[in-house]
CSV table of C-alpha atoms in Angstrom, one decimal:
chain,number,residue,atom,x,y,z
A,1,MET,CA,11.7,-14.5,0.1
A,2,GLY,CA,13.6,-14.5,3.4
A,3,ALA,CA,17.2,-15.1,2.2
A,4,THR,CA,16.8,-13.0,-0.9
A,5,SER,CA,15.3,-10.0,0.9
A,6,PHE,CA,18.1,-10.3,3.5
A,7,ALA,CA,20.8,-10.2,0.8
A,8,LEU,CA,19.1,-7.2,-1.0
A,9,GLU,CA,18.9,-5.2,2.2
A,10,ALA,CA,22.6,-6.0,2.9
A,11,ALA,CA,23.5,-4.8,-0.6
A,12,ALA,CA,21.5,-1.6,-0.2
A,13,CYS,CA,23.2,-0.9,3.2
A,14,LEU,CA,26.7,-1.5,1.9
A,15,GLU,CA,26.0,0.6,-1.2
A,16,GLU,CA,24.8,3.5,0.9
A,17,ALA,CA,28.0,3.2,2.9
A,18,GLY,CA,30.1,3.3,-0.2
A,19,VAL,CA,31.6,-0.2,0.1
A,20,PHE,CA,29.5,-2.2,-2.3
A,21,SER,CA,31.0,-3.4,-5.5
A,22,GLY,CA,28.4,-5.8,-6.9
A,23,VAL,CA,27.0,-9.3,-6.9
A,24,ILE,CA,28.4,-12.6,-8.1
A,25,LEU,CA,25.6,-14.7,-9.5
A,26,TYR,CA,26.4,-18.4,-10.1
A,27,LYS,CA,24.7,-20.5,-12.7
A,28,ARG,CA,25.1,-24.3,-13.1
A,29,GLN,CA,26.2,-25.2,-16.6
A,30,GLU,CA,26.6,-28.9,-16.9
A,31,GLY,CA,28.8,-30.0,-19.7
A,32,GLN,CA,30.9,-26.8,-19.6
A,33,ARG,CA,34.6,-27.6,-19.0
A,34,THR,CA,35.9,-24.4,-17.4
A,35,PRO,CA,34.1,-21.5,-15.5
A,36,THR,CA,33.3,-18.4,-17.4
A,37,LEU,CA,32.4,-14.9,-16.2
A,38,HIS,CA,29.8,-12.7,-17.9
A,39,PRO,CA,29.2,-9.0,-16.8
A,40,VAL,CA,25.5,-8.2,-16.4
A,41,THR,CA,23.3,-5.6,-14.7
A,42,ARG,CA,20.3,-6.7,-12.7
A,43,ASN,CA,17.9,-4.3,-11.1
A,44,GLY,CA,20.5,-1.6,-11.5
A,45,MET,CA,23.1,-3.6,-9.6
A,46,PRO,CA,26.5,-4.5,-11.2
A,47,CYS,CA,26.8,-8.2,-11.4
A,48,VAL,CA,29.1,-10.9,-12.8
A,49,GLU,CA,27.4,-14.2,-13.7
A,50,MET,CA,29.8,-17.1,-13.1
A,51,ARG,CA,28.8,-20.2,-15.1
A,52,PHE,CA,30.2,-23.4,-13.9
A,53,ASN,CA,29.5,-27.0,-12.6
A,54,PHE,CA,30.8,-28.8,-9.5
A,55,SER,CA,32.8,-31.3,-11.6
A,56,MET,CA,35.3,-28.6,-12.4
A,57,PRO,CA,38.7,-28.5,-10.5
A,58,THR,CA,38.5,-26.7,-7.2
A,59,GLY,CA,41.5,-24.5,-8.2
A,60,GLU,CA,39.7,-23.2,-11.3
A,61,LEU,CA,36.6,-22.3,-9.4
A,62,CYS,CA,38.6,-20.6,-6.7
A,63,ARG,CA,40.4,-18.5,-9.4
A,64,ALA,CA,37.1,-17.7,-11.1
A,65,LEU,CA,35.6,-16.4,-7.9
A,66,ARG,CA,38.7,-14.2,-7.3
A,67,ARG,CA,38.6,-12.8,-10.9
A,68,ALA,CA,34.8,-12.1,-10.4
A,69,ALA,CA,35.5,-10.2,-7.2
A,70,GLU,CA,38.4,-8.2,-8.7
A,71,GLU,CA,36.3,-7.4,-11.8
A,72,LEU,CA,33.5,-6.0,-9.8
A,73,THR,CA,35.8,-4.0,-7.5
A,74,HIS,CA,37.5,-2.5,-10.6
A,75,ARG,CA,34.2,-1.6,-12.2
A,76,ALA,CA,33.0,0.0,-9.0
A,77,ALA,CA,36.1,2.1,-8.8
A,78,ALA,CA,35.6,2.1,-5.0
A,79,ASN,CA,38.1,3.7,-2.7
A,80,ALA,CA,39.1,0.4,-1.2
A,81,THR,CA,41.7,0.3,1.5
A,82,GLY,CA,42.1,-3.5,1.4
A,83,PRO,CA,41.2,-6.7,-0.5
A,84,PRO,CA,37.5,-7.2,-1.5
A,85,MET,CA,35.4,-9.1,1.0
A,86,LEU,CA,32.9,-11.7,-0.3
A,87,TYR,CA,29.6,-12.1,1.4
A,88,TYR,CA,27.9,-15.5,0.8
A,89,GLN,CA,24.3,-16.3,1.6
A,90,THR,CA,25.0,-20.1,2.1
A,91,ASP,CA,28.1,-22.2,2.5
A,92,THR,CA,27.7,-23.8,-1.0
A,93,LEU,CA,30.8,-22.2,-2.4
A,94,LEU,CA,32.9,-21.7,0.7
A,95,ARG,CA,35.2,-24.6,-0.2
A,96,TYR,CA,36.1,-22.6,-3.4
A,97,HIS,CA,36.6,-19.3,-1.6
A,98,PRO,CA,40.0,-17.7,-2.4
A,99,ARG,CA,42.3,-18.1,0.7
A,100,ASP,CA,43.7,-14.7,0.3
A,101,LEU,CA,40.4,-12.8,0.5
A,102,PRO,CA,38.2,-12.3,3.6
A,103,ALA,CA,34.6,-13.4,3.6
A,104,CYS,CA,31.5,-13.7,5.6
A,105,VAL,CA,28.4,-15.9,5.3
A,106,THR,CA,24.9,-15.9,6.7
A,107,HIS,CA,23.9,-19.5,6.0
A,108,HIS,CA,20.1,-19.4,6.5
A,109,GLY,CA,19.8,-23.2,6.8
A,110,PRO,CA,18.0,-25.5,7.2
A,111,PHE,CA,20.9,-27.4,8.9
A,112,PHE,CA,20.7,-31.1,8.0
A,113,ASP,CA,22.3,-32.4,11.2
A,114,ASP,CA,20.3,-30.2,13.5
A,115,PHE,CA,17.0,-31.2,11.8
A,116,ALA,CA,18.0,-34.9,11.8
A,117,ASP,CA,18.8,-34.7,15.6
A,118,ARG,CA,15.2,-33.5,16.3
A,119,PHE,CA,13.2,-35.6,13.9
A,120,SER,CA,13.1,-39.2,12.6
A,121,THR,CA,15.2,-40.4,9.7
A,122,GLN,CA,12.1,-40.8,7.6
A,123,ASP,CA,10.8,-37.3,8.4
A,124,THR,CA,14.3,-35.9,7.5
A,125,PHE,CA,14.2,-37.6,4.1
A,126,GLN,CA,10.7,-36.3,3.5
A,127,ALA,CA,11.6,-32.8,4.6
A,128,PHE,CA,14.6,-32.6,2.2
A,129,GLY,CA,12.7,-34.2,-0.7
A,130,SER,CA,14.2,-37.7,-0.7
A,131,ALA,CA,17.0,-39.8,0.9
A,132,GLU,CA,19.3,-38.9,-2.1
A,133,LYS,CA,18.7,-35.2,-1.8
A,134,ALA,CA,19.0,-35.2,2.0
A,135,LEU,CA,22.3,-37.1,2.0
A,136,HIS,CA,23.7,-34.9,-0.8
A,137,LEU,CA,22.8,-31.8,1.3
A,138,MET,CA,24.4,-33.4,4.4
A,139,ARG,CA,27.7,-34.0,2.5
A,140,GLN,CA,27.6,-30.5,1.1
A,141,GLN,CA,27.0,-28.8,4.4
A,142,GLU,CA,29.7,-30.9,6.1
A,143,ARG,CA,32.2,-29.7,3.6
A,144,GLY,CA,31.1,-26.1,4.0
A,145,LEU,CA,31.1,-26.2,7.8
A,146,LEU,CA,34.6,-27.8,7.8
A,147,GLU,CA,35.8,-24.9,5.7
A,148,LEU,CA,34.0,-22.3,7.8
A,149,VAL,CA,35.3,-23.6,11.1
A,150,ALA,CA,38.9,-23.9,10.0
A,151,ALA,CA,39.2,-20.6,8.0
A,152,ARG,CA,40.1,-17.7,10.4
A,153,HIS,CA,39.4,-15.2,7.6
A,154,ILE,CA,35.7,-16.3,7.1
A,155,PHE,CA,33.1,-14.8,9.4
A,156,VAL,CA,29.4,-15.3,10.1
A,157,MET,CA,26.7,-12.7,9.8
A,158,GLN,CA,24.3,-14.2,12.4
A,159,HIS,CA,20.6,-13.8,11.8
A,160,SER,CA,19.3,-16.0,14.7
A,161,ARG,CA,20.4,-17.5,18.0
A,162,MET,CA,19.4,-20.9,16.8
A,163,GLN,CA,21.8,-20.6,13.9
A,164,ARG,CA,24.5,-19.4,16.4
A,165,ASP,CA,24.0,-22.3,18.8
A,166,TYR,CA,24.3,-24.9,15.9
A,167,LEU,CA,27.4,-23.4,14.4
A,168,VAL,CA,29.2,-23.0,17.8
A,169,GLY,CA,28.3,-26.6,18.4
A,170,GLN,CA,30.0,-27.5,15.2
A,171,GLY,CA,33.2,-25.8,16.4
A,172,MET,CA,32.7,-22.3,15.0
A,173,ASP,CA,34.6,-19.6,17.1
A,174,PRO,CA,32.0,-17.3,18.6
A,175,ALA,CA,34.5,-14.4,18.2
A,176,ARG,CA,34.0,-14.7,14.4
A,177,MET,CA,30.2,-14.2,14.6
A,178,ARG,CA,28.2,-11.0,14.8
A,179,GLU,CA,24.4,-10.8,15.4
A,180,VAL,CA,22.2,-8.6,13.2
A,181,SER,CA,18.6,-7.7,13.7
A,182,PRO,CA,16.3,-9.1,11.0
A,183,PRO,CA,15.8,-6.6,8.1
A,184,ILE,CA,12.0,-6.5,8.1
A,185,ARG,CA,10.2,-3.4,6.8
A,186,PRO,CA,6.6,-4.1,5.6
A,187,GLU,CA,5.9,-2.0,2.5
A,188,LYS,CA,3.0,0.4,2.4
A,189,VAL,CA,2.0,0.9,-1.2
A,190,PRO,CA,-1.6,2.2,-1.4
A,191,SER,CA,-1.7,1.5,-5.1
A,192,VAL,CA,-1.1,-2.3,-4.6
A,193,HIS,CA,-4.2,-4.3,-3.7
A,194,PRO,CA,-4.8,-8.0,-3.1
A,195,PRO,CA,-5.9,-10.0,-6.2
A,196,THR,CA,-9.7,-9.7,-6.6
A,197,GLY,CA,-10.5,-13.3,-5.7
A,198,ILE,CA,-8.5,-13.1,-2.5
A,199,LEU,CA,-10.0,-9.8,-1.6
A,200,ARG,CA,-13.5,-11.2,-2.0
A,201,PHE,CA,-12.6,-14.2,0.1
A,202,ILE,CA,-11.2,-12.0,2.9
A,203,GLU,CA,-14.3,-9.8,2.9
A,204,SER,CA,-16.6,-12.8,3.2
A,205,ALA,CA,-14.8,-14.3,6.2
A,206,PRO,CA,-16.1,-13.5,9.8
A,207,LEU,CA,-12.9,-15.0,11.1
A,208,LEU,CA,-10.0,-15.7,8.6
A,209,LEU,CA,-7.1,-17.9,9.4
A,210,CYS,CA,-4.4,-17.1,6.9
A,211,THR,CA,-0.8,-18.2,6.2
A,212,ALA,CA,1.8,-17.6,3.5
A,213,VAL,CA,4.8,-19.7,2.7
A,214,ALA,CA,7.3,-19.9,-0.2
A,215,ARG,CA,7.1,-23.7,-0.5
A,216,LEU,CA,4.5,-26.3,0.3
A,217,ASP,CA,6.9,-28.6,2.1
A,218,TYR,CA,7.3,-30.7,5.2
A,219,PHE,CA,9.1,-27.8,7.1
A,220,LYS,CA,5.9,-25.7,6.9
A,221,ASN,CA,3.6,-28.3,8.5
A,222,LEU,CA,0.5,-26.9,6.7
A,223,ASP,CA,-1.5,-30.1,7.5
A,224,LEU,CA,-1.7,-28.7,11.1
A,225,LEU,CA,-3.5,-25.6,10.0
A,226,ILE,CA,-6.0,-27.6,7.8
A,227,SER,CA,-6.7,-30.0,10.6
A,228,ALA,CA,-7.2,-27.3,13.3
A,229,ALA,CA,-9.4,-25.2,11.0
A,230,THR,CA,-11.6,-28.2,10.1
A,231,GLU,CA,-12.0,-28.9,13.8
A,232,LEU,CA,-12.9,-25.3,14.5
A,233,MET,CA,-15.5,-25.5,11.7
A,234,GLU,CA,-17.0,-28.6,13.2
A,235,ARG,CA,-17.3,-26.8,16.5
A,236,GLY,CA,-19.3,-24.1,14.9
A,237,LEU,CA,-16.8,-21.2,14.5
A,238,PRO,CA,-17.3,-19.2,11.3
A,239,VAL,CA,-13.8,-19.8,10.2
A,240,LYS,CA,-12.3,-19.5,6.7
A,241,VAL,CA,-8.8,-20.4,5.6
A,242,LEU,CA,-6.5,-18.6,3.2
A,243,LEU,CA,-3.3,-20.4,2.3
A,244,ILE,CA,-0.9,-18.6,0.0
A,245,GLY,CA,2.1,-20.5,-1.1
A,246,GLY,CA,4.0,-22.6,-3.7
A,247,ASP,CA,4.4,-22.1,-7.4
A,248,GLU,CA,1.7,-22.0,-10.1
A,249,CYS,CA,2.5,-25.6,-10.9
A,250,ASP,CA,1.9,-26.9,-7.4
A,251,ASP,CA,-1.8,-27.5,-7.7
A,252,VAL,CA,-1.5,-31.2,-7.0
A,253,LEU,CA,0.2,-30.3,-3.6
A,254,ARG,CA,-2.5,-27.7,-2.8
A,255,LYS,CA,-5.3,-30.2,-3.6
A,256,SER,CA,-3.6,-32.9,-1.4
A,257,LEU,CA,-3.6,-30.6,1.6
A,258,VAL,CA,-7.4,-30.3,1.6
A,259,ARG,CA,-8.1,-33.9,0.5
A,260,GLU,CA,-9.5,-34.9,3.9
A,261,VAL,CA,-11.6,-31.8,4.4
A,262,PRO,CA,-15.4,-32.7,4.5
A,263,ALA,CA,-17.2,-31.7,1.4
A,264,HIS,CA,-19.5,-29.3,3.2
A,265,HIS,CA,-16.5,-27.3,4.4
A,266,ALA,CA,-14.6,-27.2,1.1
A,267,ASP,CA,-15.8,-23.7,0.0
A,268,ARG,CA,-14.3,-22.3,3.2
A,269,PHE,CA,-10.8,-22.9,2.0
A,270,LEU,CA,-8.9,-20.9,-0.6
A,271,LEU,CA,-5.4,-22.1,-1.6
A,272,THR,CA,-3.5,-19.9,-4.0
A,273,PRO,CA,0.1,-19.6,-5.4
A,274,ARG,CA,2.4,-17.3,-3.7
A,275,LEU,CA,2.1,-13.5,-4.3
A,276,THR,CA,4.5,-10.7,-4.9
A,277,LYS,CA,5.8,-9.1,-1.8
A,278,GLY,CA,3.7,-6.0,-2.4
A,279,GLU,CA,0.5,-8.1,-2.9
A,280,LEU,CA,1.3,-10.1,0.2
A,281,TYR,CA,1.6,-7.0,2.3
A,282,ALA,CA,-1.6,-5.7,0.8
A,283,VAL,CA,-3.3,-8.9,2.0
A,284,PHE,CA,-1.9,-8.3,5.5
A,285,ARG,CA,-3.2,-4.7,5.6
A,286,THR,CA,-6.6,-5.7,4.2
A,287,ALA,CA,-7.1,-8.6,6.6
A,288,ARG,CA,-6.2,-7.0,9.9
A,289,ARG,CA,-9.7,-6.5,11.3
A,290,THR,CA,-11.0,-10.1,11.0
A,291,SER,CA,-7.9,-12.3,10.5
A,292,VAL,CA,-5.2,-14.2,12.4
A,293,PHE,CA,-2.0,-15.1,10.7
A,294,VAL,CA,-1.0,-18.7,11.6
A,295,CYS,CA,2.6,-19.9,11.4
A,296,THR,CA,2.7,-23.7,11.6
A,297,SER,CA,6.4,-24.4,10.8
A,298,ARG,CA,8.2,-27.4,12.3
A,299,TYR,CA,11.7,-25.9,11.8
A,300,GLU,CA,12.8,-22.4,10.9
A,301,THR,CA,16.2,-20.9,11.6
A,302,LEU,CA,14.4,-17.6,11.7
A,303,GLY,CA,10.9,-17.4,10.0
A,304,ILE,CA,10.6,-14.1,8.2
A,305,THR,CA,6.9,-14.2,7.1
A,306,PRO,CA,5.2,-14.4,10.5
A,307,LEU,CA,7.4,-11.4,11.6
A,308,GLU,CA,6.3,-9.5,8.5
A,309,ALA,CA,2.7,-10.3,9.2
A,310,ALA,CA,3.0,-9.1,12.8
A,311,LEU,CA,4.9,-6.0,11.8
A,312,SER,CA,2.1,-5.3,9.3
A,313,GLY,CA,-0.4,-5.1,12.3
A,314,LEU,CA,-1.9,-8.6,11.6
A,315,SER,CA,-2.8,-10.6,14.7
A,316,THR,CA,-0.3,-13.5,14.5
A,317,VAL,CA,0.2,-16.8,16.3
A,318,VAL,CA,3.3,-19.1,16.2
A,319,PRO,CA,4.1,-22.5,17.6
A,320,ASP,CA,5.8,-22.5,21.0
A,321,SER,CA,8.7,-24.5,19.7
A,322,ARG,CA,12.5,-24.1,20.0
A,323,PRO,CA,13.2,-25.1,16.4
A,324,VAL,CA,11.1,-22.0,15.2
A,325,GLU,CA,13.4,-19.0,16.0
A,326,ALA,CA,10.7,-16.4,15.3
A,327,ALA,CA,8.7,-17.6,18.3
A,328,ARG,CA,11.1,-15.9,20.7
A,329,PHE,CA,9.9,-12.5,19.5
A,330,PHE,CA,6.3,-13.3,20.4
A,331,PRO,CA,4.6,-13.1,23.8
A,332,ALA,CA,3.3,-16.2,25.5
A,333,ASP,CA,-0.3,-15.4,24.6
A,334,ALA,CA,0.6,-15.5,20.9
A,335,ARG,CA,2.3,-19.0,21.1
A,336,TYR,CA,0.5,-22.3,21.0
A,337,GLU,CA,1.4,-25.9,21.7
A,338,PRO,CA,2.5,-27.2,18.3
A,339,THR,CA,-0.4,-29.6,17.7
A,340,ALA,CA,-3.7,-29.2,16.0
A,341,ASN,CA,-5.4,-29.3,19.4
A,342,GLY,CA,-3.1,-26.6,20.7
A,343,LEU,CA,-3.9,-24.3,17.8
A,344,VAL,CA,-7.6,-24.9,18.2
A,345,LYS,CA,-7.5,-23.9,21.8
A,346,LEU,CA,-5.6,-20.7,21.1
A,347,ILE,CA,-7.9,-19.7,18.2
A,348,GLU,CA,-11.0,-20.3,20.4
A,349,ARG,CA,-9.5,-18.1,23.1
A,350,ILE,CA,-8.8,-15.2,20.8
A,351,ALA,CA,-11.7,-15.5,18.4
A,352,SER,CA,-13.9,-13.1,20.3
A,353,VAL,CA,-11.3,-10.4,21.0
A,354,ASP,CA,-10.7,-7.2,18.9
A,355,LEU,CA,-8.2,-8.7,16.4
A,356,PHE,CA,-7.3,-5.2,14.9
A,357,ARG,CA,-6.3,-4.0,18.4
A,358,ARG,CA,-4.5,-7.2,19.2
A,359,GLY,CA,-2.5,-6.9,16.0
A,360,ALA,CA,-1.6,-3.3,16.7
A,361,GLU,CA,-0.4,-4.2,20.2
A,362,LEU,CA,1.7,-7.0,18.8
A,363,CYS,CA,3.1,-4.8,16.1
A,364,ARG,CA,4.3,-2.2,18.7
A,365,LEU,CA,5.9,-5.0,20.7
A,366,LEU,CA,7.9,-6.3,17.8
A,367,GLU,CA,8.8,-2.8,16.6
A,368,GLY,CA,10.8,-2.6,19.9
A,369,GLN,CA,12.9,-5.6,18.8
A,370,ILE,CA,13.1,-5.5,15.0
A,371,SER,CA,13.8,-2.8,12.4
A,372,VAL,CA,15.7,-2.2,9.2
A,373,THR,CA,17.5,0.7,10.9
A,374,TRP,CA,18.8,-1.7,13.5
A,375,PHE,CA,19.7,-4.2,10.8
A,376,ARG,CA,21.8,-1.5,9.0
A,377,ARG,CA,23.5,-0.5,12.3
A,378,ASP,CA,24.3,-4.1,13.2
A,379,LEU,CA,25.5,-4.9,9.7
A,380,MET,CA,27.9,-2.0,9.4
A,381,ARG,CA,29.3,-2.7,12.9
A,382,ALA,CA,29.8,-6.4,11.8
A,383,TRP,CA,31.4,-5.3,8.5
A,384,ARG,CA,33.9,-3.1,10.2
A,385,SER,CA,34.8,-5.8,12.7
A,386,PHE,CA,35.1,-8.5,9.9
A,387,SER,CA,37.3,-6.2,7.8
A,388,GLU,CA,39.7,-5.6,10.7
A,389,MET,CA,39.8,-9.2,11.8
A,390,GLY,CA,40.1,-10.4,8.2
A,391,ARG,CA,43.0,-8.2,7.4
A,392,SER,CA,44.7,-9.3,10.6
A,393,ALA,CA,44.1,-13.0,9.9
A,394,LEU,CA,45.5,-12.7,6.3
A,395,GLN,CA,48.6,-11.0,7.5
A,396,GLN,CA,49.5,-13.8,9.9
């Protein structure tokens, strides 16, 4: 999904530049007394699997991370001119980061404090799973942010302005941050097709509203799509809804989403587990003539999937909301007031237009702002800057 594809694109870019040594994977092993390192290869990438748990002494975890970085650097036999730099996707392990190595982090969020400032306490607990989980994440992020703000040798690979504003508000020095373009490149694999059931559903829909999410959670606000679609059906629009998301085992959650749908509309909804990336892009390509991709998220520090849909040529709409970063890439006529009524009004307005043409125009607009080429350019500029600043910080 978003954070994973971001990391893989970064690894590919660094490998092409000759500065990639490998990946440290970490695996929770409760009951184990000391961290252990296990060399593995995943998808052709050299990796070290670090098995540990958070009850281990901080110093031991710090030394294990250092050994893992040194082992990968030694295996890569790279022509390094300085110490290895670690790149973290989140701040989970920052408090264990070796103090004599430079590092950078992306930290995709969601940020607990930022979310809690915008929503009620009850909504915050619901979004993060429970009060216990929410408070645990809050404490973990507080520790990570303290380390990030204080450590002059740790930098931020910024993926959104919303992320930047939050981190600067927490005391992060803007000079230690570099913005990178989102690494989005919709795949075009002619041999990959949508699953048969989904293909038939798409072909049967005069007007298809579709969405795709990794998880069926409070952040995605999928009830809004169900409510708006039901209202459109009641108004006589020939709408069908395709909702792709969640794991195979999430059937109870999927059924709960359509529990309030009138029985006579039930067959106009298809809810299915998430697809592989190739299958999802095939759905986007297949659905372009009669479909609108609907992003309903309450909070996204970026929002990769609506950008992927739009860059695939699929007519896409997003909530006109500051906590959804992806919205800033879209024109005003592709944004709706983030309510069911606001979404209904926008769909009614665009239902009669040429959706294929509208999607193509939106794709061209976004291609002027987002590309993997720009991501790689931005990442390498950031990496050179971080390397120089990190070396300077460690010498002081």
